[in-house]
Amino acid sequence: VLITDTLRTNARQAELYAKGRETKGPKVTNARPGQSFHNYGVAWDAVPWEFMVNDPDKLLVGHKLDWTPFKRRELEQRFRQHRDLKTLDRRWRVMAEKAAELNIEWAGMWESMTEYCHFQFTGGRSLDDFRQAVA
């Protein structure tokens, strides 16, 4: 697994939140500073390491990581409809299954904003719990 984004400062979160709103490009997050589990060090973004070893051209698109865990668009649509891990690329499926075994939340299963690269382990705590702990 290649982990690319762990603890994120509020300044970096503000930068990411501005994308697609105040700066050019697509929106990359719905979380303002302090509203992401990344801001508390319990979330991370990751891609299968095997992509880097066996398929680097598929992973790197214009010098950016390609987060697409599906081989074909219709598989992604089926996954969104049924949340069936069998439709995932094998490398992503292994990550999702291991995360579930370890009680790690995988944002690929989220209904509202699906993020295939995002994982978090909050221990059942809410964002408010983390905010209060650092206040």
Short mmCIF file of N, CA and C in Angstrom, two decimals:
data_model
loop_
_atom_site.label_atom_id
_atom_site.label_comp_id
_atom_site.label_asym_id
_atom_site.label_seq_id
_atom_site.Cartn_x
_atom_site.Cartn_y
_atom_site.Cartn_z
N VAL A 1 0.85 -1.18 0.00
CA VAL A 1 0.00 0.00 0.00
C VAL A 1 0.89 1.24 0.00
N LEU A 2 0.57 2.19 -0.84
CA LEU A 2 1.25 3.47 -0.87
C LEU A 2 0.34 4.48 -0.17
N ILE A 3 0.77 4.96 0.98
CA ILE A 3 -0.01 5.94 1.74
C ILE A 3 0.48 7.33 1.34
N THR A 4 -0.46 8.17 0.93
CA THR A 4 -0.07 9.46 0.36
C THR A 4 -0.47 10.67 1.19
N ASP A 5 -1.39 10.53 2.09
CA ASP A 5 -1.89 11.69 2.81
C ASP A 5 -2.39 11.24 4.18
N THR A 6 -1.73 11.71 5.24
CA THR A 6 -2.13 11.31 6.59
C THR A 6 -2.57 12.56 7.35
N LEU A 7 -1.79 12.95 8.35
CA LEU A 7 -2.12 14.14 9.12
C LEU A 7 -2.07 15.36 8.21
N ARG A 8 -3.12 16.13 8.23
CA ARG A 8 -3.24 17.29 7.35
C ARG A 8 -3.48 18.53 8.21
N THR A 9 -2.69 19.56 7.99
CA THR A 9 -2.88 20.80 8.74
C THR A 9 -4.16 21.49 8.29
N ASN A 10 -4.64 22.41 9.12
CA ASN A 10 -5.82 23.19 8.73
C ASN A 10 -5.53 24.05 7.51
N ALA A 11 -4.29 24.53 7.40
CA ALA A 11 -3.91 25.33 6.23
C ALA A 11 -4.00 24.49 4.96
N ARG A 12 -3.49 23.27 5.02
CA ARG A 12 -3.56 22.38 3.85
C ARG A 12 -5.02 22.01 3.55
N GLN A 13 -5.82 21.80 4.59
CA GLN A 13 -7.23 21.47 4.39
C GLN A 13 -7.94 22.64 3.70
N ALA A 14 -7.61 23.87 4.09
CA ALA A 14 -8.21 25.05 3.46
C ALA A 14 -7.83 25.13 1.99
N GLU A 15 -6.57 24.80 1.70
CA GLU A 15 -6.08 24.77 0.32
C GLU A 15 -6.88 23.77 -0.52
N LEU A 16 -7.06 22.58 0.02
CA LEU A 16 -7.81 21.54 -0.70
C LEU A 16 -9.28 21.91 -0.85
N TYR A 17 -9.85 22.51 0.19
CA TYR A 17 -11.26 22.90 0.13
C TYR A 17 -11.48 23.99 -0.93
N ALA A 18 -10.49 24.84 -1.12
CA ALA A 18 -10.60 25.93 -2.11
C ALA A 18 -10.62 25.42 -3.54
N LYS A 19 -10.05 24.24 -3.78
CA LYS A 19 -10.01 23.70 -5.15
C LYS A 19 -11.42 23.50 -5.67
N GLY A 20 -11.65 24.05 -6.86
CA GLY A 20 -12.96 23.93 -7.48
C GLY A 20 -13.96 24.94 -6.94
N ARG A 21 -13.55 25.70 -5.94
CA ARG A 21 -14.42 26.74 -5.38
C ARG A 21 -13.78 28.11 -5.62
N GLU A 22 -12.58 28.28 -5.09
CA GLU A 22 -11.87 29.56 -5.24
C GLU A 22 -10.73 29.46 -6.24
N THR A 23 -10.28 28.25 -6.51
CA THR A 23 -9.21 28.04 -7.48
C THR A 23 -9.69 27.07 -8.55
N LYS A 24 -8.95 27.01 -9.65
CA LYS A 24 -9.33 26.13 -10.76
C LYS A 24 -9.19 24.67 -10.39
N GLY A 25 -9.94 23.85 -11.12
CA GLY A 25 -9.87 22.41 -10.93
C GLY A 25 -11.13 21.87 -10.29
N PRO A 26 -11.22 20.55 -10.24
CA PRO A 26 -12.40 19.92 -9.64
C PRO A 26 -12.34 19.99 -8.11
N LYS A 27 -13.49 19.93 -7.48
CA LYS A 27 -13.55 19.85 -6.02
C LYS A 27 -12.92 18.53 -5.59
N VAL A 28 -12.11 18.59 -4.54
CA VAL A 28 -11.45 17.37 -4.07
C VAL A 28 -11.87 16.99 -2.65
N THR A 29 -12.58 17.88 -1.97
CA THR A 29 -13.06 17.56 -0.63
C THR A 29 -14.27 18.43 -0.31
N ASN A 30 -15.11 17.92 0.56
CA ASN A 30 -16.23 18.71 1.07
C ASN A 30 -15.94 19.21 2.48
N ALA A 31 -14.78 18.86 3.00
CA ALA A 31 -14.44 19.18 4.39
C ALA A 31 -13.64 20.48 4.49
N ARG A 32 -14.15 21.39 5.28
CA ARG A 32 -13.41 22.62 5.60
C ARG A 32 -12.36 22.28 6.67
N PRO A 33 -11.47 23.22 6.96
CA PRO A 33 -10.49 22.97 8.02
C PRO A 33 -11.17 22.57 9.33
N GLY A 34 -10.66 21.51 9.95
CA GLY A 34 -11.21 21.00 11.20
C GLY A 34 -12.36 20.04 11.01
N GLN A 35 -12.82 19.86 9.76
CA GLN A 35 -13.96 18.98 9.49
C GLN A 35 -13.56 17.68 8.83
N SER A 36 -12.27 17.41 8.78
CA SER A 36 -11.78 16.16 8.18
C SER A 36 -11.04 15.36 9.25
N PHE A 37 -11.24 14.06 9.23
CA PHE A 37 -10.48 13.21 10.17
C PHE A 37 -8.99 13.26 9.87
N HIS A 38 -8.61 13.70 8.66
CA HIS A 38 -7.18 13.91 8.35
C HIS A 38 -6.58 14.95 9.31
N ASN A 39 -7.37 15.94 9.70
CA ASN A 39 -6.88 17.00 10.57
C ASN A 39 -6.52 16.52 11.96
N TYR A 40 -6.92 15.29 12.29
CA TYR A 40 -6.66 14.73 13.61
C TYR A 40 -5.77 13.49 13.55
N GLY A 41 -5.24 13.20 12.37
CA GLY A 41 -4.28 12.11 12.22
C GLY A 41 -4.85 10.71 12.27
N VAL A 42 -6.15 10.57 12.06
CA VAL A 42 -6.76 9.23 12.10
C VAL A 42 -7.30 8.80 10.74
N ALA A 43 -6.97 9.56 9.70
CA ALA A 43 -7.39 9.22 8.33
C ALA A 43 -6.17 9.26 7.42
N TRP A 44 -6.25 8.49 6.35
CA TRP A 44 -5.16 8.48 5.37
C TRP A 44 -5.72 8.12 4.00
N ASP A 45 -5.00 8.54 2.97
CA ASP A 45 -5.33 8.17 1.60
C ASP A 45 -4.28 7.18 1.14
N ALA A 46 -4.71 6.17 0.40
CA ALA A 46 -3.78 5.11 -0.01
C ALA A 46 -4.21 4.50 -1.34
N VAL A 47 -3.22 3.98 -2.05
CA VAL A 47 -3.46 3.21 -3.28
C VAL A 47 -2.69 1.91 -3.17
N PRO A 48 -3.10 0.88 -3.90
CA PRO A 48 -2.37 -0.38 -3.86
C PRO A 48 -0.93 -0.20 -4.36
N TRP A 49 0.04 -0.66 -3.58
CA TRP A 49 1.46 -0.56 -3.95
C TRP A 49 1.74 -1.29 -5.26
N GLU A 50 1.03 -2.35 -5.50
CA GLU A 50 1.22 -3.15 -6.71
C GLU A 50 1.10 -2.30 -7.97
N PHE A 51 0.29 -1.23 -7.92
CA PHE A 51 0.19 -0.33 -9.07
C PHE A 51 1.56 0.28 -9.36
N MET A 52 2.26 0.68 -8.32
CA MET A 52 3.56 1.33 -8.49
C MET A 52 4.59 0.35 -9.06
N VAL A 53 4.52 -0.89 -8.65
CA VAL A 53 5.50 -1.89 -9.07
C VAL A 53 5.20 -2.44 -10.45
N ASN A 54 3.94 -2.83 -10.68
CA ASN A 54 3.58 -3.52 -11.91
C ASN A 54 2.94 -2.66 -12.98
N ASP A 55 2.36 -1.55 -12.60
CA ASP A 55 1.55 -0.80 -13.54
C ASP A 55 1.71 0.71 -13.35
N PRO A 56 2.94 1.24 -13.28
CA PRO A 56 3.11 2.65 -12.94
C PRO A 56 2.45 3.60 -13.93
N ASP A 57 2.41 3.23 -15.21
CA ASP A 57 1.79 4.11 -16.20
C ASP A 57 0.29 4.23 -15.98
N LYS A 58 -0.32 3.17 -15.48
CA LYS A 58 -1.76 3.18 -15.22
C LYS A 58 -2.07 4.06 -14.00
N LEU A 59 -1.16 4.07 -13.04
CA LEU A 59 -1.39 4.82 -11.81
C LEU A 59 -1.13 6.31 -11.99
N LEU A 60 -0.05 6.64 -12.69
CA LEU A 60 0.32 8.04 -12.84
C LEU A 60 -0.31 8.61 -14.10
N VAL A 61 -1.19 9.56 -13.93
CA VAL A 61 -1.86 10.20 -15.05
C VAL A 61 -1.51 11.68 -14.97
N GLY A 62 -0.69 12.14 -15.91
CA GLY A 62 -0.27 13.54 -15.87
C GLY A 62 0.45 13.89 -14.59
N HIS A 63 1.29 12.98 -14.10
CA HIS A 63 2.08 13.14 -12.87
C HIS A 63 1.22 13.23 -11.61
N LYS A 64 -0.03 12.77 -11.71
CA LYS A 64 -0.91 12.71 -10.54
C LYS A 64 -1.36 11.28 -10.36
N LEU A 65 -1.65 10.91 -9.13
CA LEU A 65 -2.12 9.56 -8.87
C LEU A 65 -3.52 9.36 -9.43
N ASP A 66 -3.74 8.21 -10.04
CA ASP A 66 -5.06 7.85 -10.54
C ASP A 66 -5.73 6.99 -9.47
N TRP A 67 -6.78 7.50 -8.87
CA TRP A 67 -7.43 6.82 -7.76
C TRP A 67 -8.51 5.85 -8.22
N THR A 68 -8.65 5.62 -9.50
CA THR A 68 -9.75 4.80 -10.02
C THR A 68 -9.55 3.32 -9.70
N PRO A 69 -10.41 2.73 -8.87
CA PRO A 69 -10.24 1.32 -8.51
C PRO A 69 -11.00 0.37 -9.43
N PHE A 70 -11.52 0.88 -10.53
CA PHE A 70 -12.34 0.04 -11.41
C PHE A 70 -11.68 -0.10 -12.76
N LYS A 71 -11.87 -1.26 -13.36
CA LYS A 71 -11.33 -1.49 -14.70
C LYS A 71 -12.21 -0.82 -15.76
N ARG A 72 -13.50 -0.77 -15.50
CA ARG A 72 -14.43 -0.20 -16.47
C ARG A 72 -15.50 0.63 -15.76
N ARG A 73 -15.98 1.65 -16.44
CA ARG A 73 -16.98 2.56 -15.87
C ARG A 73 -18.24 1.82 -15.44
N GLU A 74 -18.67 0.82 -16.20
CA GLU A 74 -19.91 0.11 -15.82
C GLU A 74 -19.74 -0.65 -14.51
N LEU A 75 -18.50 -1.09 -14.21
CA LEU A 75 -18.26 -1.75 -12.92
C LEU A 75 -18.42 -0.75 -11.78
N GLU A 76 -17.95 0.47 -12.00
CA GLU A 76 -18.10 1.49 -10.96
C GLU A 76 -19.58 1.77 -10.72
N GLN A 77 -20.35 1.86 -11.79
CA GLN A 77 -21.79 2.11 -11.63
C GLN A 77 -22.46 0.98 -10.87
N ARG A 78 -22.07 -0.26 -11.19
CA ARG A 78 -22.65 -1.41 -10.49
C ARG A 78 -22.24 -1.39 -9.01
N PHE A 79 -20.98 -1.05 -8.74
CA PHE A 79 -20.52 -0.98 -7.36
C PHE A 79 -21.32 0.08 -6.59
N ARG A 80 -21.48 1.25 -7.19
CA ARG A 80 -22.23 2.31 -6.52
C ARG A 80 -23.66 1.88 -6.21
N GLN A 81 -24.23 1.09 -7.10
CA GLN A 81 -25.61 0.64 -6.91
C GLN A 81 -25.72 -0.46 -5.86
N HIS A 82 -24.80 -1.43 -5.89
CA HIS A 82 -24.93 -2.62 -5.04
C HIS A 82 -23.87 -2.74 -3.95
N ARG A 83 -22.82 -1.90 -3.99
CA ARG A 83 -21.71 -1.98 -3.03
C ARG A 83 -21.13 -3.40 -2.99
N ASP A 84 -20.95 -3.98 -4.16
CA ASP A 84 -20.44 -5.34 -4.29
C ASP A 84 -18.93 -5.29 -4.53
N LEU A 85 -18.14 -5.73 -3.54
CA LEU A 85 -16.69 -5.66 -3.66
C LEU A 85 -16.14 -6.48 -4.83
N LYS A 86 -16.90 -7.45 -5.31
CA LYS A 86 -16.43 -8.27 -6.44
C LYS A 86 -16.24 -7.45 -7.70
N THR A 87 -16.87 -6.29 -7.78
CA THR A 87 -16.74 -5.45 -8.98
C THR A 87 -15.47 -4.60 -8.95
N LEU A 88 -14.80 -4.55 -7.81
CA LEU A 88 -13.56 -3.77 -7.70
C LEU A 88 -12.39 -4.49 -8.36
N ASP A 89 -11.44 -3.71 -8.83
CA ASP A 89 -10.15 -4.26 -9.24
C ASP A 89 -9.61 -5.06 -8.05
N ARG A 90 -9.03 -6.22 -8.28
CA ARG A 90 -8.56 -7.12 -7.22
C ARG A 90 -7.69 -6.40 -6.20
N ARG A 91 -6.81 -5.52 -6.67
CA ARG A 91 -5.88 -4.84 -5.76
C ARG A 91 -6.62 -3.94 -4.77
N TRP A 92 -7.64 -3.25 -5.26
CA TRP A 92 -8.44 -2.41 -4.37
C TRP A 92 -9.32 -3.26 -3.48
N ARG A 93 -9.84 -4.35 -4.01
CA ARG A 93 -10.72 -5.23 -3.23
C ARG A 93 -9.98 -5.77 -2.01
N VAL A 94 -8.72 -6.17 -2.19
CA VAL A 94 -7.92 -6.68 -1.06
C VAL A 94 -7.79 -5.60 0.01
N MET A 95 -7.51 -4.38 -0.40
CA MET A 95 -7.40 -3.29 0.58
C MET A 95 -8.71 -3.07 1.32
N ALA A 96 -9.82 -3.07 0.59
CA ALA A 96 -11.13 -2.84 1.20
C ALA A 96 -11.48 -3.96 2.17
N GLU A 97 -11.19 -5.20 1.79
CA GLU A 97 -11.50 -6.34 2.65
C GLU A 97 -10.64 -6.32 3.91
N LYS A 98 -9.34 -6.02 3.77
CA LYS A 98 -8.46 -5.96 4.95
C LYS A 98 -8.89 -4.83 5.89
N ALA A 99 -9.27 -3.71 5.31
CA ALA A 99 -9.75 -2.60 6.14
C ALA A 99 -10.96 -3.04 6.96
N ALA A 100 -11.89 -3.72 6.33
CA ALA A 100 -13.09 -4.20 7.04
C ALA A 100 -12.72 -5.16 8.16
N GLU A 101 -11.76 -6.05 7.91
CA GLU A 101 -11.32 -6.99 8.95
C GLU A 101 -10.76 -6.28 10.16
N LEU A 102 -10.12 -5.12 9.94
CA LEU A 102 -9.47 -4.38 11.02
C LEU A 102 -10.36 -3.27 11.59
N ASN A 103 -11.64 -3.26 11.20
CA ASN A 103 -12.57 -2.22 11.64
C ASN A 103 -12.13 -0.83 11.21
N ILE A 104 -11.48 -0.76 10.06
CA ILE A 104 -11.09 0.51 9.47
C ILE A 104 -12.18 0.88 8.47
N GLU A 105 -12.63 2.10 8.56
CA GLU A 105 -13.69 2.56 7.66
C GLU A 105 -13.10 2.92 6.30
N TRP A 106 -13.68 2.38 5.26
CA TRP A 106 -13.25 2.68 3.89
C TRP A 106 -14.31 3.56 3.24
N ALA A 107 -13.90 4.72 2.77
CA ALA A 107 -14.84 5.68 2.20
C ALA A 107 -15.38 5.25 0.85
N GLY A 108 -14.90 4.15 0.31
CA GLY A 108 -15.48 3.60 -0.91
C GLY A 108 -16.89 3.09 -0.69
N MET A 109 -17.25 2.87 0.57
CA MET A 109 -18.60 2.39 0.89
C MET A 109 -19.55 3.54 1.26
N TRP A 110 -19.04 4.74 1.30
CA TRP A 110 -19.90 5.87 1.66
C TRP A 110 -20.93 6.13 0.58
N GLU A 111 -22.10 6.54 0.99
CA GLU A 111 -23.18 6.86 0.04
C GLU A 111 -23.05 8.29 -0.48
N SER A 112 -22.73 9.23 0.40
CA SER A 112 -22.77 10.64 0.02
C SER A 112 -21.61 11.03 -0.90
N MET A 113 -20.40 10.94 -0.42
CA MET A 113 -19.23 11.27 -1.24
C MET A 113 -18.29 10.08 -1.19
N THR A 114 -18.32 9.28 -2.21
CA THR A 114 -17.48 8.09 -2.25
C THR A 114 -16.05 8.49 -2.55
N GLU A 115 -15.12 8.07 -1.69
CA GLU A 115 -13.69 8.34 -1.87
C GLU A 115 -12.96 7.01 -1.76
N TYR A 116 -12.54 6.47 -2.88
CA TYR A 116 -11.94 5.14 -2.87
C TYR A 116 -10.58 5.11 -2.18
N CYS A 117 -9.87 6.20 -2.18
CA CYS A 117 -8.53 6.22 -1.59
C CYS A 117 -8.54 6.47 -0.09
N HIS A 118 -9.68 6.85 0.48
CA HIS A 118 -9.73 7.32 1.86
C HIS A 118 -10.08 6.20 2.84
N PHE A 119 -9.27 6.11 3.90
CA PHE A 119 -9.49 5.16 4.99
C PHE A 119 -9.38 5.94 6.29
N GLN A 120 -10.11 5.48 7.32
CA GLN A 120 -9.99 6.14 8.63
C GLN A 120 -10.31 5.16 9.75
N PHE A 121 -9.64 5.38 10.86
CA PHE A 121 -9.91 4.60 12.07
C PHE A 121 -10.15 5.59 13.19
N THR A 122 -11.40 5.76 13.56
CA THR A 122 -11.77 6.76 14.56
C THR A 122 -12.04 6.17 15.93
N GLY A 123 -12.06 4.85 16.03
CA GLY A 123 -12.37 4.22 17.30
C GLY A 123 -13.77 4.56 17.78
N GLY A 124 -14.66 4.87 16.84
CA GLY A 124 -16.04 5.20 17.20
C GLY A 124 -16.23 6.64 17.63
N ARG A 125 -15.18 7.43 17.56
CA ARG A 125 -15.28 8.83 17.98
C ARG A 125 -15.75 9.70 16.81
N SER A 126 -16.42 10.77 17.13
CA SER A 126 -16.92 11.71 16.12
C SER A 126 -15.92 12.84 15.91
N LEU A 127 -16.16 13.64 14.89
CA LEU A 127 -15.33 14.83 14.68
C LEU A 127 -15.40 15.75 15.89
N ASP A 128 -16.59 15.89 16.48
CA ASP A 128 -16.73 16.73 17.68
C ASP A 128 -15.85 16.23 18.82
N ASP A 129 -15.77 14.91 18.98
CA ASP A 129 -14.90 14.34 20.02
C ASP A 129 -13.45 14.76 19.80
N PHE A 130 -13.00 14.69 18.55
CA PHE A 130 -11.62 15.07 18.25
C PHE A 130 -11.41 16.57 18.42
N ARG A 131 -12.37 17.37 18.00
CA ARG A 131 -12.26 18.82 18.15
C ARG A 131 -12.13 19.19 19.63
N GLN A 132 -12.96 18.59 20.47
CA GLN A 132 -12.92 18.88 21.91
C GLN A 132 -11.60 18.44 22.53
N ALA A 133 -11.06 17.34 22.04
CA ALA A 133 -9.80 16.82 22.60
C ALA A 133 -8.62 17.74 22.32
N VAL A 134 -8.66 18.47 21.21
CA VAL A 134 -7.54 19.35 20.88
C VAL A 134 -7.79 20.80 21.27
N ALA A 135 -9.00 21.09 21.74
CA ALA A 135 -9.35 22.48 22.10
C ALA A 135 -8.68 22.90 23.39
#
